[in-house]
mmCIF file of C-alpha atoms and ligand atoms in Angstrom:
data_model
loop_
_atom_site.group_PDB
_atom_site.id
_atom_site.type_symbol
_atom_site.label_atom_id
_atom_site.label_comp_id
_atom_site.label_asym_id
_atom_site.label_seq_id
_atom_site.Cartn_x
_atom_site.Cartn_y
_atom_site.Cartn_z
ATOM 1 C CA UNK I 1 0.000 0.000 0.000
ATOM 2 C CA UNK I 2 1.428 3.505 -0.879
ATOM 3 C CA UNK I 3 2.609 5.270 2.088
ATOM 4 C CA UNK I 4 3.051 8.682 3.137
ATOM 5 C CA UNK I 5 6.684 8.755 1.231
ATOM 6 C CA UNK I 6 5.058 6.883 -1.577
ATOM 7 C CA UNK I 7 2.699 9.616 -2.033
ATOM 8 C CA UNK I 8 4.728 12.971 -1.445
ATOM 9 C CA UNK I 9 7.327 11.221 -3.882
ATOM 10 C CA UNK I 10 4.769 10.726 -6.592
ATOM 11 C CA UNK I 11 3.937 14.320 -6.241
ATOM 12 C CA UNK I 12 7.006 15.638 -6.695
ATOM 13 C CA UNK I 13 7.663 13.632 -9.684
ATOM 14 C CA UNK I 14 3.970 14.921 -11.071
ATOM 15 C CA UNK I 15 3.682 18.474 -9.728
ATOM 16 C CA UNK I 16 6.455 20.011 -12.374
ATOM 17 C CA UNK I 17 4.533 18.238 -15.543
ATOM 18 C CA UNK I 18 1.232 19.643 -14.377
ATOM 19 C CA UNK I 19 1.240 23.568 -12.358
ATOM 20 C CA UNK I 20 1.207 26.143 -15.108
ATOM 21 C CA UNK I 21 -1.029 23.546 -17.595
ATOM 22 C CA UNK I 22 -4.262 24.018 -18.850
ATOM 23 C CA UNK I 23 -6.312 20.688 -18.934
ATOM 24 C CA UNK I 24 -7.421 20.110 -22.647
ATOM 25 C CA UNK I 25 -10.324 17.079 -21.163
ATOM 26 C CA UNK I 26 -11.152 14.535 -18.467
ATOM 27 C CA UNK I 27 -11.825 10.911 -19.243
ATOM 28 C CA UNK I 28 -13.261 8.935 -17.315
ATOM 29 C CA UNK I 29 -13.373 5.303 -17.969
ATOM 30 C CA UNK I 30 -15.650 4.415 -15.095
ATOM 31 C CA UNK I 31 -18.299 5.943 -13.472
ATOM 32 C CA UNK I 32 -16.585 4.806 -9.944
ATOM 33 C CA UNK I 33 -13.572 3.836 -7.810
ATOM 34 C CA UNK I 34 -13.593 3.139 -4.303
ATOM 35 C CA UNK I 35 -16.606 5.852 -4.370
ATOM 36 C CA UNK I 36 -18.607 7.433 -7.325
ATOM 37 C CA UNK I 37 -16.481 10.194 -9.659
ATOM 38 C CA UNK I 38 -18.431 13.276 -8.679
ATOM 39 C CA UNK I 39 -19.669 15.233 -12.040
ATOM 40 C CA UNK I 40 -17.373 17.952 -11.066
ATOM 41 C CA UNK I 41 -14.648 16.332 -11.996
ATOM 42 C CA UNK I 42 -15.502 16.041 -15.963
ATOM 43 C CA UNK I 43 -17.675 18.793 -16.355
ATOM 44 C CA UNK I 44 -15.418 21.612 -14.256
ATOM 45 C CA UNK I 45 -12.056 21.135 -14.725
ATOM 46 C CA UNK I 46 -11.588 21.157 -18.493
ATOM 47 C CA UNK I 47 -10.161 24.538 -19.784
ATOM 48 C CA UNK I 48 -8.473 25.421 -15.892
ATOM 49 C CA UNK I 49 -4.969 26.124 -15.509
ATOM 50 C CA UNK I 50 -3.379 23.806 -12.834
ATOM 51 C CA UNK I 51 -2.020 26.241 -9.937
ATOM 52 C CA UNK I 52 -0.037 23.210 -8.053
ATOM 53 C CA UNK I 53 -0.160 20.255 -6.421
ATOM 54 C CA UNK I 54 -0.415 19.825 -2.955
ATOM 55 C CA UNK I 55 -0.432 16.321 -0.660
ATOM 56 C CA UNK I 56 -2.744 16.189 2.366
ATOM 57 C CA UNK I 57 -2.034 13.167 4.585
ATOM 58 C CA UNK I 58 -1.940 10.438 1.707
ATOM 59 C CA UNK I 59 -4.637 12.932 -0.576
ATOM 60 C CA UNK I 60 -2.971 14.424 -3.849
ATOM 61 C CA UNK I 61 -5.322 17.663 -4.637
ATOM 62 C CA UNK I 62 -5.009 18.884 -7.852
ATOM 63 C CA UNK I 63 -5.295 22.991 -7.430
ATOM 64 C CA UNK I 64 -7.483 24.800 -9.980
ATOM 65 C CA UNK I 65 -9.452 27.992 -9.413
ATOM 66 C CA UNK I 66 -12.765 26.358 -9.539
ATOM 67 C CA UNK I 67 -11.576 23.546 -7.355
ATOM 68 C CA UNK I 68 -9.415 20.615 -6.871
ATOM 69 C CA UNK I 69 -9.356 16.873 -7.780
ATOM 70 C CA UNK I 70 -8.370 14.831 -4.845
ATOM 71 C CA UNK I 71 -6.922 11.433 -5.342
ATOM 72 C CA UNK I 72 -6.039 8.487 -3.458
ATOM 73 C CA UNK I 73 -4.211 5.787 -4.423
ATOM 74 C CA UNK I 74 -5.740 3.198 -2.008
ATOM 75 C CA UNK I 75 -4.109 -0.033 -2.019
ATOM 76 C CA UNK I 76 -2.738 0.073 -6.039
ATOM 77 C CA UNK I 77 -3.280 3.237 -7.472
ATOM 78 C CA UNK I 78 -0.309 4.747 -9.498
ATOM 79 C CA UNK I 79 0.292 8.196 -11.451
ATOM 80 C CA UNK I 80 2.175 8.859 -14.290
ATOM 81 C CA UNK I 81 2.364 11.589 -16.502
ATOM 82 C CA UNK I 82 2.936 10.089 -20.116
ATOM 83 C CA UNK I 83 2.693 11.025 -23.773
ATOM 84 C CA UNK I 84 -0.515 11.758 -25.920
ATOM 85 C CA UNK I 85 -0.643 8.406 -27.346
ATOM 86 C CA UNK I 86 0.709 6.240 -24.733
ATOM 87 C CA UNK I 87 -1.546 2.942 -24.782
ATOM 88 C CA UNK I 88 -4.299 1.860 -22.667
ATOM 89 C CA UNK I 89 -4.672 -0.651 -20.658
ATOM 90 C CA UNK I 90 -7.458 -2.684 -18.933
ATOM 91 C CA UNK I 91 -6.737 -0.601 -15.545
ATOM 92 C CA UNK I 92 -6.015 2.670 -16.604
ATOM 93 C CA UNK I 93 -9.261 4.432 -15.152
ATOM 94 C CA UNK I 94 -9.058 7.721 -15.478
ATOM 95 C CA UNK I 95 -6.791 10.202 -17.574
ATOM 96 C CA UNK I 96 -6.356 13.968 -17.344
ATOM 97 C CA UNK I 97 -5.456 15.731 -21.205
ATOM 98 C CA UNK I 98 -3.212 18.633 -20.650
ATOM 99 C CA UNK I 99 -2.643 21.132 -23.310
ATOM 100 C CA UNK I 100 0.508 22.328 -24.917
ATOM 101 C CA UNK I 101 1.634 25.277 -25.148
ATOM 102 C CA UNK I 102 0.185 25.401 -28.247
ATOM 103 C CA UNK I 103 -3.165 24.425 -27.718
ATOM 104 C CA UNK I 104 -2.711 21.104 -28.931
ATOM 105 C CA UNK I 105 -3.527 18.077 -26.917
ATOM 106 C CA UNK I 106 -0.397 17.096 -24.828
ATOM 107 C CA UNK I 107 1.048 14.993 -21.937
ATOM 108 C CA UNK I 108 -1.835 12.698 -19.804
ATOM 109 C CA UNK I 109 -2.163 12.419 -16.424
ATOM 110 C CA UNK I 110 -3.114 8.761 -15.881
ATOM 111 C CA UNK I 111 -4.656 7.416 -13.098
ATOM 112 C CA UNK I 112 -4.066 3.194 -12.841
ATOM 113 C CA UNK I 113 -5.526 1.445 -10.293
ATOM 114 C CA UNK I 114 -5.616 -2.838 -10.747
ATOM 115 C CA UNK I 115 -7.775 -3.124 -7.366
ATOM 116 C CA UNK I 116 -9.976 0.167 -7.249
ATOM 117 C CA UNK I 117 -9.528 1.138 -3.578
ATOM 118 C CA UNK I 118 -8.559 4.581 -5.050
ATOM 119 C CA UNK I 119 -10.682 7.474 -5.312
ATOM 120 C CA UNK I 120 -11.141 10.743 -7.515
ATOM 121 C CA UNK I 121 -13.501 13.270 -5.573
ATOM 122 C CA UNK I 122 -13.617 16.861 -5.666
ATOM 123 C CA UNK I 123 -13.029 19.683 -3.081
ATOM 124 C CA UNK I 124 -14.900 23.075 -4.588
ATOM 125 C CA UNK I 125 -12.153 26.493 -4.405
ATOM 126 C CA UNK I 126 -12.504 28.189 -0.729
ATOM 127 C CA UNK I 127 -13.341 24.799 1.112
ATOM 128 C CA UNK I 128 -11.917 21.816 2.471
ATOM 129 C CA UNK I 129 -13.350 18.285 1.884
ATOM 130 C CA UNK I 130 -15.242 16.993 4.873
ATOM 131 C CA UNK I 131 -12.694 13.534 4.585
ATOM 132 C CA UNK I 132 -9.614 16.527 5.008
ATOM 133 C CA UNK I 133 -11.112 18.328 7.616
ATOM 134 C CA UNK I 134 -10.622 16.530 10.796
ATOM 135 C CA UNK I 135 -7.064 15.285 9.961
ATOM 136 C CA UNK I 136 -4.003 16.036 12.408
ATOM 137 C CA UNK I 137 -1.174 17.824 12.007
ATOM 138 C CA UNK I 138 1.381 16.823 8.611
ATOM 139 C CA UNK I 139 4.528 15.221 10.021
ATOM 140 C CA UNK I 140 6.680 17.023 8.337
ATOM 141 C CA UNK I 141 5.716 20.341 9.314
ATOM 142 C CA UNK I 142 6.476 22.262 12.722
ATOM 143 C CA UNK I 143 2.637 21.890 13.681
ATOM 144 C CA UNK I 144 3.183 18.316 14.452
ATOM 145 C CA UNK I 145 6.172 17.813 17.814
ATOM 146 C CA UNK I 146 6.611 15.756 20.424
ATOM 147 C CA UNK I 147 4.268 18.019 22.903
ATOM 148 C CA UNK I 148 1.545 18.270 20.526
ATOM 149 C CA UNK I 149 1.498 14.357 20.725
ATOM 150 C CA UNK I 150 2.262 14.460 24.665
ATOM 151 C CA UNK I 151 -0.612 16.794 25.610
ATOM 152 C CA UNK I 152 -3.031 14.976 23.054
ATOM 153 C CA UNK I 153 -1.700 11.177 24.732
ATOM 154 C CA UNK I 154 -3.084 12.054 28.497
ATOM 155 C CA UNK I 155 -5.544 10.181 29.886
ATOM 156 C CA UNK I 156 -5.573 7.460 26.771
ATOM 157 C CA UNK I 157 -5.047 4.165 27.553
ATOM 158 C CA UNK I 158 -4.857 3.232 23.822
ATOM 159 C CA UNK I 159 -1.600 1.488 22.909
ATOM 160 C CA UNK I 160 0.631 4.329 21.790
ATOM 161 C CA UNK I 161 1.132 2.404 18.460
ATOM 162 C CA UNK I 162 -1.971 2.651 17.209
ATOM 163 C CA UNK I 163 -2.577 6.201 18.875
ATOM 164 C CA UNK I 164 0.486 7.150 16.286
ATOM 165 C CA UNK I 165 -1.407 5.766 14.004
ATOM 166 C CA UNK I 166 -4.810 7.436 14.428
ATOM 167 C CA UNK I 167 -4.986 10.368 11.807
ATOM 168 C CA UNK I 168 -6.506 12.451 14.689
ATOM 169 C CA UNK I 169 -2.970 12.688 16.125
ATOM 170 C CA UNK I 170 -0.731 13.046 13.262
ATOM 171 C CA UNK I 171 -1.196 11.703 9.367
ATOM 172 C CA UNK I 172 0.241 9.496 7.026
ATOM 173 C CA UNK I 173 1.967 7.237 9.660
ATOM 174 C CA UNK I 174 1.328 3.491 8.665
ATOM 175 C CA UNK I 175 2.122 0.644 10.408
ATOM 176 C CA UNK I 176 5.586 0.128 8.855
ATOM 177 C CA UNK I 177 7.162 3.620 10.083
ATOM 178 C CA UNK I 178 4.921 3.514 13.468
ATOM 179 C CA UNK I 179 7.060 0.164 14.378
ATOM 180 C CA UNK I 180 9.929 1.820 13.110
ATOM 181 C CA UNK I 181 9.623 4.959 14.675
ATOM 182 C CA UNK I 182 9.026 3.514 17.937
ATOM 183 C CA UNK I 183 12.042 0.777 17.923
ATOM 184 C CA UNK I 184 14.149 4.212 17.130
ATOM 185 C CA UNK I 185 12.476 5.859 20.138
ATOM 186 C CA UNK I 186 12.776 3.072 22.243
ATOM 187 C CA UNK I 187 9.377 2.720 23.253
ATOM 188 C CA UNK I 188 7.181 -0.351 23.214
ATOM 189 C CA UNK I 189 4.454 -0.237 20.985
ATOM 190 C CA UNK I 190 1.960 -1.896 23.394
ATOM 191 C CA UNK I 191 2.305 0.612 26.527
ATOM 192 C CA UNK I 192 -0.707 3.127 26.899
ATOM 193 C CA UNK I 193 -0.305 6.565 24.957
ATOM 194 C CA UNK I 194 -1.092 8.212 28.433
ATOM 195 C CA UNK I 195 2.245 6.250 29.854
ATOM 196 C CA UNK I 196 4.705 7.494 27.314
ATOM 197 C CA UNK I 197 6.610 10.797 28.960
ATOM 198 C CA UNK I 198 6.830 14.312 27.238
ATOM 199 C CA UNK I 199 10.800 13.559 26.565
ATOM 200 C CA UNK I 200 9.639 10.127 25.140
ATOM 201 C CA UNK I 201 7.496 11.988 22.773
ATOM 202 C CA UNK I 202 9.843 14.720 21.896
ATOM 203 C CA UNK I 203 12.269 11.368 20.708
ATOM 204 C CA UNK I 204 9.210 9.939 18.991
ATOM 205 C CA UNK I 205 8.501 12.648 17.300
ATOM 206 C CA UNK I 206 12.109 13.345 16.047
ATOM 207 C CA UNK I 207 12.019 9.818 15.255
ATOM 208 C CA UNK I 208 8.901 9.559 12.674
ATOM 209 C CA UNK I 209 10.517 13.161 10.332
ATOM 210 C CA UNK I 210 13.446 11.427 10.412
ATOM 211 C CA UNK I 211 12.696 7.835 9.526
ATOM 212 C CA UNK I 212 9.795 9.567 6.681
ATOM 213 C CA UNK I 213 11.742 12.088 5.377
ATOM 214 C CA UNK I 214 14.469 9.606 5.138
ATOM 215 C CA UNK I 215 12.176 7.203 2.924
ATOM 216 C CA UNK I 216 10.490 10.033 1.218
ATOM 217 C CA UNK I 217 14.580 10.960 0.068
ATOM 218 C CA UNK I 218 14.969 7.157 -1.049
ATOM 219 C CA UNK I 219 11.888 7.177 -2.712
ATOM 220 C CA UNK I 220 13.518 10.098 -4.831
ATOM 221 C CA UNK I 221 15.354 8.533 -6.130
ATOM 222 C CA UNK I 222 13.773 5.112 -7.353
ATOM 223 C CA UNK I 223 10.423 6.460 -8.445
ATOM 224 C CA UNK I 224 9.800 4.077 -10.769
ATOM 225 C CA UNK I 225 10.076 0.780 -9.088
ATOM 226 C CA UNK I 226 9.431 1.801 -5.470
ATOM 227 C CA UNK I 227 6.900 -1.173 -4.345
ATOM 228 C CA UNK I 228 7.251 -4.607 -3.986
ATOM 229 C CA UNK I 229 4.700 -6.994 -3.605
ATOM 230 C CA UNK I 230 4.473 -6.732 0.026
ATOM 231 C CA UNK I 231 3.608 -3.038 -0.183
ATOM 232 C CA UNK I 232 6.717 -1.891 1.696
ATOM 233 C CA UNK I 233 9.224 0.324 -0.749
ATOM 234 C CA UNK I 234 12.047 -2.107 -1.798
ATOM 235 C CA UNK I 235 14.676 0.241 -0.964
ATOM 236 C CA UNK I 236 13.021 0.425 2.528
ATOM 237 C CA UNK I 237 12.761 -2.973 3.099
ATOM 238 C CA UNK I 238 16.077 -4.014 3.510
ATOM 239 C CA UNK I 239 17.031 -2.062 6.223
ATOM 240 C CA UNK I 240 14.235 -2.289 8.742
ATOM 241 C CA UNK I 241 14.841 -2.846 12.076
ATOM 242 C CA UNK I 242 11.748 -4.769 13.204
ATOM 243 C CA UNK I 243 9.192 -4.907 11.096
ATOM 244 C CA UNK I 244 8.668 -8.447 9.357
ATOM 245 C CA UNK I 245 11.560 -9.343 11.610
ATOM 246 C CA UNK I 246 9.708 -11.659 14.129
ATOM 247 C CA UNK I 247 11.770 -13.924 15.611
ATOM 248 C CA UNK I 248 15.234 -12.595 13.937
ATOM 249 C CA UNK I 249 17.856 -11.023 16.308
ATOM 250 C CA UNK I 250 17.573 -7.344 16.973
ATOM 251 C CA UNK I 251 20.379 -5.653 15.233
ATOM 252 C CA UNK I 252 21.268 -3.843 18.469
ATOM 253 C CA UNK I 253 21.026 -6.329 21.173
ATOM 254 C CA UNK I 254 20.543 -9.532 19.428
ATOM 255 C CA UNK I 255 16.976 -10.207 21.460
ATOM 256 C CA UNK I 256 14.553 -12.240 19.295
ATOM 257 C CA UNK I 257 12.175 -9.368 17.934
ATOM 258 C CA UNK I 258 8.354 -10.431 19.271
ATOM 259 C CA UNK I 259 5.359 -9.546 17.270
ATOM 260 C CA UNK I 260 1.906 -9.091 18.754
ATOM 261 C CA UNK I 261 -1.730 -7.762 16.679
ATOM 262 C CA UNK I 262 -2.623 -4.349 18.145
ATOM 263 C CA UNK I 263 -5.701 -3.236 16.187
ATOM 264 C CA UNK I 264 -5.637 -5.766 13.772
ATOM 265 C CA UNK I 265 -1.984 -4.944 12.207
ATOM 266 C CA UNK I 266 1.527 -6.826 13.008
ATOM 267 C CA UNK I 267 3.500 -5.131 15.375
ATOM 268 C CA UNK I 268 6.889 -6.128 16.188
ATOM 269 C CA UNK I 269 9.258 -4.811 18.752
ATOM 270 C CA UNK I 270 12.415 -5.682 20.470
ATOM 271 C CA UNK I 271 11.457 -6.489 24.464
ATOM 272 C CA UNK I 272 14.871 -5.556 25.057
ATOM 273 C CA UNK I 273 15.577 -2.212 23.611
ATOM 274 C CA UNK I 274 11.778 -1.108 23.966
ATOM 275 C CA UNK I 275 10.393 -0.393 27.121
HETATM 276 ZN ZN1 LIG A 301 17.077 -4.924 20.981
#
């Protein structure tokens, strides 16, 4: 499934074919993804000049001055910006024409998606889409620090894993970078949110930009071939320090790592190094 990195590294590789472009035409090849293609979509944002593209949590939104497209790319979705004539195939849902610069039909924006837990909805200029509103803080950005964490974590007896997971707290941390982030922080993913100290959560937090903007760096670089077919980037893969590791040594203390279901994902931890 494309994560957080996934995503913000698909729209950098997008975002400097499209902002400045005029879209020529929308096609849709299905009514539907995950959720019905609102009208909007097709009859709106033909003729509008792309201003940018922005990522919310694991949303791309597509900036025009009537409104936005918002996409997600669910379990299997993929972008890619190709030429006019590039062939279709039997999962390529959804393509957005832009024009050259002179006025002929140009580059596509294709939208592929093999399992259709994408989407395609639309956000109208001047508000924000009621599945954007309640979202926490971006991890990436100064809004989102150990205290903000900290202050939101008292009282909750939820295991801290899947409270770093909740979107409520902070987006776009999966269950990959959450085990991560807490073997780097040395916290165990079981103990309750409202256990975990303000210094713990300044280390978490300084933990999950480093380990995502780490990936989202990787992912850079290998933006072509960045999944594998168990949904964790390749290049990320190989040097994990717990997750998919059960039973393996730690790589710092040699402890077998332990995995547990918290919420109905695989954890793993170290009982060693995380307390
Ligand atoms: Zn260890």
């Amino acid at each position: 499934m494309p994560e957080l990195p996934e995503v913000e590294t698909t729209r950098r590789g997008i975002e400097p074919h499209l902002a400045g472009r005029r879209i020529a035409t929308v096609i849709l090849r299905r009514a539907d993804l995950r959720w019905p293609i609102p009208r909007e979509v097709s009859e709106l944002l033909p003729g509008q000049v792309i201003d940018s593209v922005e990522r919310r949590a694991k949303y791309l939104l597509i900036h025009t001055g009537v409104g936005s497209a918002m996409l997600h790319l669910g379990m299997s979705g993929m972008l890619r910006v190709l030429p006019p004539d590039a062939l279709i195939g039997k999962h390529d849902h959804v393509d957005i024409v832009l024009e050259n610069t002179n006025g002929q039909r140009g580059r596509v924006l294709r939208f592929t998606d093999p399992r259709r837990f994408g989407s395609l909805l639309w956000q109208p200029f001047g508000e924000v889409h009621p599945l954007l509103a309640a979202l926490g803080p971006e991890p990436l950005t100064d809004a989102f620090a150990g205290d903000t964490l900290w202050h939101a974590s008292r009282r909750r007896s939820a295991a801290v894993k899947l409270f770093l997971m909740d979107n409520a707290n902070v987006v776009g941390v999966g269950n990959i970078y959450a085990s991560e982030a807490l073997f780097a922080a040395g916290i165990d993913p079981r103990r309750a949110a409202g256990s975990v100290s303000r210094v713990r959560y300044a280390k978490l937090a300084a933990e999950v930009k480093r380990i995502l903007a780490w990936a989202i760096e990787r992912g850079g670089t290998t933006l072509r071939d960045f999944l594998n077919p168990d949904g964790a980037p390749g290049y990320f893969f190989r040097e994990l320090n717990v997750y998919g590791r059960a039973g393996e040594p730690c790589k710092v203390c040699s402890t077998p790592i332990k995995q547990v279901v918290l919420g109905q994902r695989s954890t793993f931890w170290c009982p060693n190094c995380q307390k």
